[in-house]
Amino acid sequence: MIVLMKRNATQEDVGQVTAWIESAGYKPHVSEGVERTIIGAIGSDQGRSLLKSIAFMQGVERIVPLLKPYKLAGREFHENDTVVRVGDVEIGGSEGGASCSQFTVIAGPCSIESEEQMMECGYIAKKAGAMLLRGGAFKPRTSPYSFQGMGEEGLKILKNVGEKMGMPVVTEIMDTKDIDLIEEYSDMFQIGARNVQNFALLKRIGQSHKPVLLKRGLMTTIEELLMSAEYILAEGNTQVILCERGIRTFETATRNTLDISAVPVIKELTHLPVIIDPSHAAGHAKYILPLTRAAVAVGAHGAIIEIHPEPEKALSDGPQSLRPEQFYRLMDEVRILHDAMKNGIGNLL
Amino acid sequence: MIVLMKRNATQEDVGQVTAWIESAGYKPHVSEGVERTIIGAIGSDQGRSLLKSIAFMQGVERIVPLLKPYKLAGREFHENDTVVRVGDVEIGGSEGGASCSQFTVIAGPCSIESEEQMMECGYIAKKAGAMLLRGGAFKPRTSPYSFQGMGEEGLKILKNVGEKMGMPVVTEIMDTKDIDLIEEYSDMFQIGARNVQNFALLKRIGQSHKPVLLKRGLMTTIEELLMSAEYILAEGNTQVILCERGIRTFETATRNTLDISAVPVIKELTHLPVIIDPSHAAGHAKYILPLTRAAVAVGAHGAIIEIHPEPEKALSDGPQSLRPEQFYRLMDEVRILHDAMKNGIGNLL
Amino acid sequence: MIVLMKRNATQEDVGQVTAWIESAGYKPHVSEGVERTIIGAIGSDQGRSLLKSIAFMQGVERIVPLLKPYKLAGREFHENDTVVRVGDVEIGGSEGGASCSQFTVIAGPCSIESEEQMMECGYIAKKAGAMLLRGGAFKPRTSPYSFQGMGEEGLKILKNVGEKMGMPVVTEIMDTKDIDLIEEYSDMFQIGARNVQNFALLKRIGQSHKPVLLKRGLMTTIEELLMSAEYILAEGNTQVILCERGIRTFETATRNTLDISAVPVIKELTHLPVIIDPSHAAGHAKYILPLTRAAVAVGAHGAIIEIHPEPEKALSDGPQSLRPEQFYRLMDEVRILHDAMKNGIGNLL
Amino acid sequence: MIVLMKRNATQEDVGQVTAWIESAGYKPHVSEGVERTIIGAIGSDQGRSLLKSIAFMQGVERIVPLLKPYKLAGREFHENDTVVRVGDVEIGGSEGGASCSQFTVIAGPCSIESEEQMMECGYIAKKAGAMLLRGGAFKPRTSPYSFQGMGEEGLKILKNVGEKMGMPVVTEIMDTKDIDLIEEYSDMFQIGARNVQNFALLKRIGQSHKPVLLKRGLMTTIEELLMSAEYILAEGNTQVILCERGIRTFETATRNTLDISAVPVIKELTHLPVIIDPSHAAGHAKYILPLTRAAVAVGAHGAIIEIHPEPEKALSDGPQSLRPEQFYRLMDEVRILHDAMKNGIGNLL
C-alpha cells in the first residue's frame, strides 16, 4: 500500500504513519519528493485491514492499495486455465488465448413449467448441439406476485429430462436451506446475479463439491465478482465458472448492458472459465444471435441461452427466449465462427 | 397496458393482439391514429404476466406498462403515513410533508467488536440523543479474509448494551437460517444493500412480526426497492422502514452517490418511513455532517450513523465512522435544523 | 402520447386534459378502465412540446410518449441502409443483416505528431489493409496542460500522407470556427464524444457536404445519439456514420464500457452505418484485438483503431495504441472472421 | 507517480523503467517488497504525459498517478475561498465551513419567450428575493425540432429586464462565435452541462473577464469538472462558479440524480464557489423545494432555479419550472434554513 501525505504534512505526521505501519506488521518505506512525502508499506497481506485506518490519520491525503484483494482466484496463484467438469462436459481452457478449444452452450427455459415443456426444451437443446441443460425451479422475481417456480417438483422434472437426453443439468439456488435438495437433483449450482454477494450462500456452496455457475451482479465490478468466487474457492470448492450477464447502466434500449470487455479482462486476471449470458443482457430475442456471435469472437468459453418451445406462453422471460428455429440458427452460427476462431485465428502465428 | 403497433402492422396483426388481450382476461381498446394503431388492455391486474408476451407478437413495436407493480407499499392502497414502532421509539409520519414530527437517529458501530467497545458506543449514542442502537454481528464483507463478525456472542453484547442504555437495537440478518437467533436478540431486523433482492430472506422476514430496516441496494431502482418491501408486506409484516444509502455511479470521489432525491420521491410513492445512511453513502467521516444536515432538510424521517470510540482501531468501516465529539456535533446540528424545519417551515402557510 | 390519470381524477380533470389536447391540435381518445382513465392524443407531430405540459395538470399521474423523436435518422423514414462514401471507400450496407458486405477499418495515430510519424502510420495502415487514415490535429484533452494538437500544420501533414497512400483521411473538429479549415484538408469530419451534443457544431456540420463520423458520447443514450445525427440530417447532410466508443459505467477495469449491443440496436433503428472504436472503449492495447473481433461478429460496419509506430513515445493515448505487428495481426483476424461472416453465416438460410 | 511491477518482473524490466523515468526528468525511487517491486517517480509535473507510457512497458502491472491533475483550481494553490462578483452580487465564501455567509439564488425562466414573460419572471424573482436573473436565448435542445431560443432578440430582452429590476443577468453560451454578442448583453456566461468539455469554448471564455457559471456534465466526474474550470483559469479568468445539476445514473424516477455530496467534496478540493441546480436534477417542480432545502443545509453557496409565470405554457422545461407562489415559498424556506445554518450551526463551537 502507498500512503500519499498532504503537502503541509509535518515530520510528526510522517512519524505517526510509519509507527502505525510498523505496528501492523509492515515495513514502512519513506520517499521524500519535491512537494510531498510518499510512504510505502511493505509486507505480507495479513494486516491489510489495519492499514486502511491510515486513510484518516493527520497529514494523510489518501492511501492507494496496490495488490489485488483475491488470491485463489488470481492467475498469480494458479497460472493455468481451470477446466470445470460438469458430468462429461468440460468448460474452460486455452490459457487465455483468443481461441478456446470448445465453446460450450448451456440452453433451456427460464422456468421449468411442466414435464412436457421441459422435454421439448431438452429435445431442442440436444438436437441443436447444446451440451448442458438449464431450467429454473426457484425463481428470483422482482414481484412477489409473479410465478415463483415449481420448487422440488420442477427439480425432479429437470433431472429426469437431463437423464433422458444425456445432458448434465444446472439450476439456480437462492437460499442456503435448499442446498441439500438442489445437490440431489442438479449437476451444477447456479448463483444468480442478485445473490452474487449473498456471502452466506457463497460460503455454504463452497463446502459442496458440485461445480458452480456464478453470475456477475448488475452492480458488481469484475474485482468484486472475483472476490465472490474467492469466497467459494476459499471453502475448498474449485469448480467455479464465471458468467457475464449484463450490467446496469443509464442505457435502456437493452435490458442491461452486456460488458463484452469483461471476457478478456477476466481471462487475464483469473484462471476460471468465463461464459456469456446474452439473454438476460439483451432482454429481447432479436439481439441474442449477434451477441452470441460476439461472445464466440471475443473468446468466451461458452454461453447460456434461454429457449422455449412457445416463448409467448412462457411463465417468465418470454420476450428474451429463443424459438426452436432461432436456436438452431444460433448454434449453426456458433459453429461457423468457432471454427474460424480455432482453425483460422488459432493458426495465425 | 398500452400496445403500440408498428406503422406497417396489418389488420390481422391487430386482431391477434386483441384476441390475446381477451384471452388473458382483459378488454382490448383499439385507437387508430394517423400513423399507428394503439391498443389498450383494460382490466384488473391478474393477467399482467401474460400480457408481457404481446411484446413480441407480429406487428407490435413495443408495450408500455402503465400501472405501478406494487400495491401494499403504495399510497394508493394506504394513503396515510405508516409509523413504525421499535420498542418505544416511533419512526415515520408527517403525511409526506416537509417537516417530520421527529428525526430519529440510529447510531452505533459497524461491527460489534467487544463488550467494552459496544458499551462505549451505547454511552456515546445515548448521551448524544440517538434513539436506537445499531451494531453488526454478521458482517457482509467483500473479502472472505476480512473480519466476518462476532456472531451470537456479538448479539448477546448488543442486546445487553441496549437494555442497559434503554435503547432498542437493530442488527443485520444475512441468511434465513439465522432468523430465530436474531429475533431473540434484536428489536429490528436490518436487511443490507447486498440482500435487498434476496427474495428468500425477504419472504421469511415477512413472516416475522419484528420491524425491518430495508436498505436500498447499490443498483436498485426506487421501484425495485418498493417491490422488495412488497415481498415483506405481502407476507403480513407491515413494519418496514426504507433506507437510502447511496447508489453506485461513475463518480468515485465518494464511496457511493447519495441519492438525496430518493427521499421526496419515496415519500410521494409510499406510506412507509424513509431514512438516510450517510455513512455508507459517503464512505468518509468528513462528509457525514453535511449529508446528515441535508437529510434533515430534505424531509427524511431519520438517519443511521456509524460511530466508534476510536475509528482508527475499528475492525470495519473505520474511515467512515464518527468519533464521539463529531457525533455530538452532528446531533446538535440535527436539532437546530429539525427545529427550523418544524417551527419555521412547518409554520409557513 | 398517452396520458395516465390518477385513480382519484375527476371528470373535470379529464375534461381539462382533453380540452388541452384539442387546443394543441390533437384528437383526444378517452378510455375508461376499471381503476383509471387513460387518454390518448392522436395526431401529427407538430404540437408535441405543447403536450408535455399535460404532465403537471390536475389529476394527471404521468404521460407516456409513444413515438420516436427522430425522423430522418429512422428506418421508418428511410428503410434501406445508407452507404456513406468517403473518397472511393464505402461504409455501410447489408440491410441490417448479420453479415456486412465489407468491414471498413479506419486506422491512424491519436495525434499527428510529425511528418515522419504520420508517414509511418500511413504506411502501416496501408500495408495492413486499412481503408481510411485518421489523425488528430485539434485534440480534446481533459487537461489544459496536455498536448493540444499541431493544428493546421498537422492537417497539412495528414492530407499529404493520405494522398501519398491513396487513402481518404478523417480528423476531429471541435469548434465551428474551424470548419472551413478542416473542410479543406479532410475527407470526413469527426465529431468526438465530448461534442456529441454540441448542437451549434452539429448544425454547422449539417450544412457541409462532407461525410461525418459522429461518435457517441460517454453519457449519450442511443436515442440521443440518433437525435444528434438528426441535427446533421435536418440541415441537409445525409452522410453520417455513427460510432460506438464505450460508455461510462461503474466498472473501471476498462477505460469505458464498450456497449456492443448498441450495434444491433442501432442497425434496427436507423439506416445509418455504425462502427466500433475499441481503442477508446478499452483504453489498453491488450484488449483491442478481442473487441475488434467482437465488432466483426456482432455485425458492425467497421472499426476505428489507434496505431502508433512506437506507442511508448506517443504524445497522447499511447497505452491504447497498437504497435505495427499487433495491427497486422488484428487485420488478419478481421479478414478471417469477416470471411466466416460473409461466406459462412451469410449462406445460412 | 507509482509504478507497480509484476511479480515476475526481472531486474532488466526494473532497469528499463527507471531509465525511462530518468529520461522524462524524474528521479526513480525503487522499493523492493516481499512479492513485488514498486518504483516511485519523483519530480515536478512537466513530464507527466511521458510517464503514462510506462503503463505498458515490459514487467509493469500498472501505474498509479498520485497528484491531482489540476493546479489553479485546487486549494493547494489558492487556500482561501474565491468570492465571485457579478455586478453587485457576491457568490462564495466561508472557507469551506458549514455555513455560508449568503445563499445566492439565481432565478428565471428556462427560455426567454417574450418581453412580457421575462418581465413577469423578473418581477417574481425580485419580489421573492433572488439576486440574479437567468434566461436562455440560445437553447441546447436534444431535438432539432424543438424551440431553439430567441437569439439576440432574447438577449436584449434579458438585459433590459435585468436593468429594470436592478439584477445582474446570466445566460448560456453554446458557441465560440457568440462570445462578443453575449458579452455585450450578459453579466455572466453560463456554460451548460453538454458543453462542459467543449474545450474550445472553455479556452475562449477564459480570455474574457466576465464571470462564468460552469455546470457539471451529466457524466462528468468532479475531477473532470475541476479540470474544465482549470481550462478557464489557465487563460486568466478567475471568476468561475461551479454548479452541480444532477448526474446520469440508472435511476429514472428523477430526470437526473442530484449528487448532493459533490458540494462538500468540491468545497474541500477547490476554492471556487459551488451552487446547486435542483430544477434540472429533479426534472419536476414537486421535488424542487426539498432539494433546495438540502442545498442550503449541505452548505452550497447558492442555487439556480427555473421559474415561469405559467409553466404549462412554457416553451421549454415547463414541468420543472416553479409557479410564482411555489417560488415565494421556496425563498421563505431558504431564509429560514439559512438563518438556522448561520446563527444556529455557525455558533456551535
PDB file of N, CA, C and O in Angstrom, chain B residues 179-222:
ATOM      1  N   ILE B 179     -32.726 -16.444  11.397  1.00  0.00           N
ATOM      2  CA  ILE B 179     -33.866 -15.609  11.800  1.00  0.00           C
ATOM      3  C   ILE B 179     -34.231 -15.799  13.265  1.00  0.00           C
ATOM      4  O   ILE B 179     -34.395 -14.825  14.000  1.00  0.00           O
ATOM      5  N   ASP B 180     -34.361 -17.026  13.700  1.00  0.00           N
ATOM      6  CA  ASP B 180     -34.786 -17.230  15.083  1.00  0.00           C
ATOM      7  C   ASP B 180     -33.774 -16.627  16.051  1.00  0.00           C
ATOM      8  O   ASP B 180     -34.132 -15.988  17.045  1.00  0.00           O
ATOM      9  N   LEU B 181     -32.520 -16.832  15.721  1.00  0.00           N
ATOM     10  CA  LEU B 181     -31.446 -16.299  16.560  1.00  0.00           C
ATOM     11  C   LEU B 181     -31.534 -14.778  16.673  1.00  0.00           C
ATOM     12  O   LEU B 181     -31.520 -14.213  17.779  1.00  0.00           O
ATOM     13  N   ILE B 182     -31.648 -14.128  15.553  1.00  0.00           N
ATOM     14  CA  ILE B 182     -31.644 -12.667  15.574  1.00  0.00           C
ATOM     15  C   ILE B 182     -32.942 -12.121  16.168  1.00  0.00           C
ATOM     16  O   ILE B 182     -32.938 -11.119  16.878  1.00  0.00           O
ATOM     17  N   GLU B 183     -34.031 -12.814  15.915  1.00  0.00           N
ATOM     18  CA  GLU B 183     -35.309 -12.398  16.500  1.00  0.00           C
ATOM     19  C   GLU B 183     -35.220 -12.376  18.036  1.00  0.00           C
ATOM     20  O   GLU B 183     -35.847 -11.550  18.701  1.00  0.00           O
ATOM     21  N   GLU B 184     -34.427 -13.294  18.572  1.00  0.00           N
ATOM     22  CA  GLU B 184     -34.312 -13.387  20.031  1.00  0.00           C
ATOM     23  C   GLU B 184     -33.582 -12.185  20.618  1.00  0.00           C
ATOM     24  O   GLU B 184     -33.893 -11.725  21.712  1.00  0.00           O
ATOM     25  N   TYR B 185     -32.589 -11.671  19.871  1.00  0.00           N
ATOM     26  CA  TYR B 185     -31.723 -10.648  20.442  1.00  0.00           C
ATOM     27  C   TYR B 185     -32.017  -9.229  19.967  1.00  0.00           C
ATOM     28  O   TYR B 185     -31.611  -8.272  20.587  1.00  0.00           O
ATOM     29  N   SER B 186     -32.683  -9.084  18.841  1.00  0.00           N
ATOM     30  CA  SER B 186     -32.769  -7.760  18.234  1.00  0.00           C
ATOM     31  C   SER B 186     -34.205  -7.247  18.184  1.00  0.00           C
ATOM     32  O   SER B 186     -35.148  -8.028  18.056  1.00  0.00           O
ATOM     33  N   ASP B 187     -34.371  -5.939  18.291  1.00  0.00           N
ATOM     34  CA  ASP B 187     -35.708  -5.339  18.217  1.00  0.00           C
ATOM     35  C   ASP B 187     -36.125  -5.027  16.785  1.00  0.00           C
ATOM     36  O   ASP B 187     -37.291  -4.733  16.523  1.00  0.00           O
ATOM     37  N   MET B 188     -35.187  -5.043  15.884  1.00  0.00           N
ATOM     38  CA  MET B 188     -35.492  -4.775  14.472  1.00  0.00           C
ATOM     39  C   MET B 188     -34.474  -5.520  13.620  1.00  0.00           C
ATOM     40  O   MET B 188     -33.305  -5.624  13.986  1.00  0.00           O
ATOM     41  N   PHE B 189     -34.945  -6.089  12.499  1.00  0.00           N
ATOM     42  CA  PHE B 189     -34.040  -6.691  11.523  1.00  0.00           C
ATOM     43  C   PHE B 189     -33.496  -5.604  10.606  1.00  0.00           C
ATOM     44  O   PHE B 189     -34.250  -4.711  10.200  1.00  0.00           O
ATOM     45  N   GLN B 190     -32.268  -5.750  10.220  1.00  0.00           N
ATOM     46  CA  GLN B 190     -31.757  -4.923   9.125  1.00  0.00           C
ATOM     47  C   GLN B 190     -31.450  -5.834   7.953  1.00  0.00           C
ATOM     48  O   GLN B 190     -30.794  -6.860   8.110  1.00  0.00           O
ATOM     49  N   ILE B 191     -31.958  -5.468   6.767  1.00  0.00           N
ATOM     50  CA  ILE B 191     -31.585  -6.176   5.542  1.00  0.00           C
ATOM     51  C   ILE B 191     -30.664  -5.250   4.768  1.00  0.00           C
ATOM     52  O   ILE B 191     -31.032  -4.114   4.448  1.00  0.00           O
ATOM     53  N   GLY B 192     -29.469  -5.728   4.501  1.00  0.00           N
ATOM     54  CA  GLY B 192     -28.438  -4.874   3.910  1.00  0.00           C
ATOM     55  C   GLY B 192     -28.598  -4.707   2.409  1.00  0.00           C
ATOM     56  O   GLY B 192     -29.375  -5.410   1.754  1.00  0.00           O
ATOM     57  N   ALA B 193     -27.836  -3.782   1.879  1.00  0.00           N
ATOM     58  CA  ALA B 193     -27.921  -3.431   0.463  1.00  0.00           C
ATOM     59  C   ALA B 193     -27.723  -4.651  -0.434  1.00  0.00           C
ATOM     60  O   ALA B 193     -28.382  -4.792  -1.462  1.00  0.00           O
ATOM     61  N   ARG B 194     -26.811  -5.552  -0.046  1.00  0.00           N
ATOM     62  CA  ARG B 194     -26.496  -6.685  -0.920  1.00  0.00           C
ATOM     63  C   ARG B 194     -27.570  -7.775  -0.875  1.00  0.00           C
ATOM     64  O   ARG B 194     -27.582  -8.686  -1.696  1.00  0.00           O
ATOM     65  N   ASN B 195     -28.472  -7.703   0.093  1.00  0.00           N
ATOM     66  CA  ASN B 195     -29.552  -8.687   0.196  1.00  0.00           C
ATOM     67  C   ASN B 195     -30.914  -8.099  -0.147  1.00  0.00           C
ATOM     68  O   ASN B 195     -31.935  -8.732   0.108  1.00  0.00           O
ATOM     69  N   VAL B 196     -30.946  -6.920  -0.747  1.00  0.00           N
ATOM     70  CA  VAL B 196     -32.232  -6.251  -0.985  1.00  0.00           C
ATOM     71  C   VAL B 196     -33.100  -7.047  -1.960  1.00  0.00           C
ATOM     72  O   VAL B 196     -34.321  -6.921  -1.971  1.00  0.00           O
ATOM     73  N   GLN B 197     -32.455  -7.894  -2.787  1.00  0.00           N
ATOM     74  CA  GLN B 197     -33.245  -8.766  -3.659  1.00  0.00           C
ATOM     75  C   GLN B 197     -32.951 -10.233  -3.357  1.00  0.00           C
ATOM     76  O   GLN B 197     -33.042 -11.096  -4.228  1.00  0.00           O
ATOM     77  N   ASN B 198     -32.629 -10.513  -2.107  1.00  0.00           N
ATOM     78  CA  ASN B 198     -32.560 -11.900  -1.622  1.00  0.00           C
ATOM     79  C   ASN B 198     -33.999 -12.270  -1.237  1.00  0.00           C
ATOM     80  O   ASN B 198     -34.435 -12.098  -0.095  1.00  0.00           O
ATOM     81  N   PHE B 199     -34.738 -12.744  -2.231  1.00  0.00           N
ATOM     82  CA  PHE B 199     -36.191 -12.876  -2.054  1.00  0.00           C
ATOM     83  C   PHE B 199     -36.558 -13.925  -1.015  1.00  0.00           C
ATOM     84  O   PHE B 199     -37.567 -13.804  -0.328  1.00  0.00           O
ATOM     85  N   ALA B 200     -35.728 -14.966  -0.883  1.00  0.00           N
ATOM     86  CA  ALA B 200     -35.984 -15.972   0.150  1.00  0.00           C
ATOM     87  C   ALA B 200     -35.948 -15.316   1.526  1.00  0.00           C
ATOM     88  O   ALA B 200     -36.808 -15.572   2.388  1.00  0.00           O
ATOM     89  N   LEU B 201     -34.987 -14.449   1.722  1.00  0.00           N
ATOM     90  CA  LEU B 201     -34.855 -13.762   3.015  1.00  0.00           C
ATOM     91  C   LEU B 201     -36.020 -12.796   3.232  1.00  0.00           C
ATOM     92  O   LEU B 201     -36.588 -12.719   4.329  1.00  0.00           O
ATOM     93  N   LEU B 202     -36.388 -12.068   2.195  1.00  0.00           N
ATOM     94  CA  LEU B 202     -37.493 -11.108   2.317  1.00  0.00           C
ATOM     95  C   LEU B 202     -38.778 -11.810   2.724  1.00  0.00           C
ATOM     96  O   LEU B 202     -39.517 -11.350   3.602  1.00  0.00           O
ATOM     97  N   LYS B 203     -39.052 -12.932   2.055  1.00  0.00           N
ATOM     98  CA  LYS B 203     -40.288 -13.682   2.379  1.00  0.00           C
ATOM     99  C   LYS B 203     -40.275 -14.157   3.822  1.00  0.00           C
ATOM    100  O   LYS B 203     -41.271 -14.051   4.527  1.00  0.00           O
ATOM    101  N   ARG B 204     -39.134 -14.689   4.231  1.00  0.00           N
ATOM    102  CA  ARG B 204     -39.054 -15.253   5.580  1.00  0.00           C
ATOM    103  C   ARG B 204     -39.211 -14.155   6.632  1.00  0.00           C
ATOM    104  O   ARG B 204     -39.916 -14.347   7.644  1.00  0.00           O
ATOM    105  N   ILE B 205     -38.605 -13.002   6.384  1.00  0.00           N
ATOM    106  CA  ILE B 205     -38.734 -11.868   7.309  1.00  0.00           C
ATOM    107  C   ILE B 205     -40.179 -11.369   7.334  1.00  0.00           C
ATOM    108  O   ILE B 205     -40.676 -10.903   8.355  1.00  0.00           O
ATOM    109  N   GLY B 206     -40.849 -11.487   6.219  1.00  0.00           N
ATOM    110  CA  GLY B 206     -42.242 -11.066   6.141  1.00  0.00           C
ATOM    111  C   GLY B 206     -43.143 -11.851   7.072  1.00  0.00           C
ATOM    112  O   GLY B 206     -44.227 -11.391   7.452  1.00  0.00           O
ATOM    113  N   GLN B 207     -42.674 -13.027   7.468  1.00  0.00           N
ATOM    114  CA  GLN B 207     -43.477 -13.851   8.375  1.00  0.00           C
ATOM    115  C   GLN B 207     -43.197 -13.537   9.841  1.00  0.00           C
ATOM    116  O   GLN B 207     -43.850 -14.073  10.734  1.00  0.00           O
ATOM    117  N   SER B 208     -42.213 -12.696  10.084  1.00  0.00           N
ATOM    118  CA  SER B 208     -41.918 -12.275  11.450  1.00  0.00           C
ATOM    119  C   SER B 208     -42.806 -11.082  11.800  1.00  0.00           C
ATOM    120  O   SER B 208     -43.441 -10.484  10.938  1.00  0.00           O
ATOM    121  N   HIS B 209     -42.845 -10.727  13.091  1.00  0.00           N
ATOM    122  CA  HIS B 209     -43.609  -9.545  13.465  1.00  0.00           C
ATOM    123  C   HIS B 209     -42.714  -8.396  13.886  1.00  0.00           C
ATOM    124  O   HIS B 209     -43.198  -7.342  14.279  1.00  0.00           O
ATOM    125  N   LYS B 210     -41.420  -8.639  13.812  1.00  0.00           N
ATOM    126  CA  LYS B 210     -40.482  -7.575  14.185  1.00  0.00           C
ATOM    127  C   LYS B 210     -40.329  -6.581  13.028  1.00  0.00           C
ATOM    128  O   LYS B 210     -40.346  -6.977  11.867  1.00  0.00           O
ATOM    129  N   PRO B 211     -40.122  -5.310  13.370  1.00  0.00           N
ATOM    130  CA  PRO B 211     -39.914  -4.321  12.296  1.00  0.00           C
ATOM    131  C   PRO B 211     -38.628  -4.586  11.521  1.00  0.00           C
ATOM    132  O   PRO B 211     -37.722  -5.274  12.005  1.00  0.00           O
ATOM    133  N   VAL B 212     -38.588  -4.055  10.334  1.00  0.00           N
ATOM    134  CA  VAL B 212     -37.490  -4.314   9.400  1.00  0.00           C
ATOM    135  C   VAL B 212     -36.948  -2.999   8.858  1.00  0.00           C
ATOM    136  O   VAL B 212     -37.723  -2.142   8.428  1.00  0.00           O
ATOM    137  N   LEU B 213     -35.634  -2.869   8.866  1.00  0.00           N
ATOM    138  CA  LEU B 213     -34.971  -1.745   8.210  1.00  0.00           C
ATOM    139  C   LEU B 213     -34.413  -2.278   6.900  1.00  0.00           C
ATOM    140  O   LEU B 213     -33.474  -3.068   6.890  1.00  0.00           O
ATOM    141  N   LEU B 214     -35.017  -1.854   5.789  1.00  0.00           N
ATOM    142  CA  LEU B 214     -34.665  -2.414   4.473  1.00  0.00           C
ATOM    143  C   LEU B 214     -33.834  -1.401   3.701  1.00  0.00           C
ATOM    144  O   LEU B 214     -34.319  -0.334   3.314  1.00  0.00           O
ATOM    145  N   LYS B 215     -32.572  -1.759   3.458  1.00  0.00           N
ATOM    146  CA  LYS B 215     -31.698  -0.827   2.749  1.00  0.00           C
ATOM    147  C   LYS B 215     -31.802  -1.000   1.243  1.00  0.00           C
ATOM    148  O   LYS B 215     -31.884  -2.130   0.747  1.00  0.00           O
ATOM    149  N   ARG B 216     -31.759   0.109   0.559  1.00  0.00           N
ATOM    150  CA  ARG B 216     -31.717   0.094  -0.901  1.00  0.00           C
ATOM    151  C   ARG B 216     -30.364  -0.462  -1.352  1.00  0.00           C
ATOM    152  O   ARG B 216     -29.344  -0.190  -0.744  1.00  0.00           O
ATOM    153  N   GLY B 217     -30.372  -1.242  -2.427  1.00  0.00           N
ATOM    154  CA  GLY B 217     -29.126  -1.763  -2.959  1.00  0.00           C
ATOM    155  C   GLY B 217     -28.346  -0.709  -3.715  1.00  0.00           C
ATOM    156  O   GLY B 217     -28.877   0.352  -4.060  1.00  0.00           O
ATOM    157  N   LEU B 218     -27.109  -1.031  -4.024  1.00  0.00           N
ATOM    158  CA  LEU B 218     -26.242  -0.097  -4.741  1.00  0.00           C
ATOM    159  C   LEU B 218     -26.776   0.173  -6.142  1.00  0.00           C
ATOM    160  O   LEU B 218     -26.428   1.172  -6.753  1.00  0.00           O
ATOM    161  N   MET B 219     -27.560  -0.764  -6.670  1.00  0.00           N
ATOM    162  CA  MET B 219     -28.081  -0.543  -8.013  1.00  0.00           C
ATOM    163  C   MET B 219     -29.550  -0.879  -8.128  1.00  0.00           C
ATOM    164  O   MET B 219     -30.024  -1.278  -9.188  1.00  0.00           O
ATOM    165  N   THR B 220     -30.257  -0.639  -7.045  1.00  0.00           N
ATOM    166  CA  THR B 220     -31.684  -0.880  -7.010  1.00  0.00           C
ATOM    167  C   THR B 220     -32.420   0.401  -7.352  1.00  0.00           C
ATOM    168  O   THR B 220     -32.152   1.434  -6.758  1.00  0.00           O
ATOM    169  N   THR B 221     -33.350   0.312  -8.283  1.00  0.00           N
ATOM    170  CA  THR B 221     -34.179   1.481  -8.531  1.00  0.00           C
ATOM    171  C   THR B 221     -35.152   1.656  -7.359  1.00  0.00           C
ATOM    172  O   THR B 221     -35.377   0.728  -6.575  1.00  0.00           O
ATOM    173  N   ILE B 222     -35.720   2.837  -7.262  1.00  0.00           N
ATOM    174  CA  ILE B 222     -36.691   3.076  -6.196  1.00  0.00           C
ATOM    175  C   ILE B 222     -37.876   2.126  -6.359  1.00  0.00           C
ATOM    176  O   ILE B 222     -38.396   1.589  -5.385  1.00  0.00           O
TER     177      ILE B 222
END
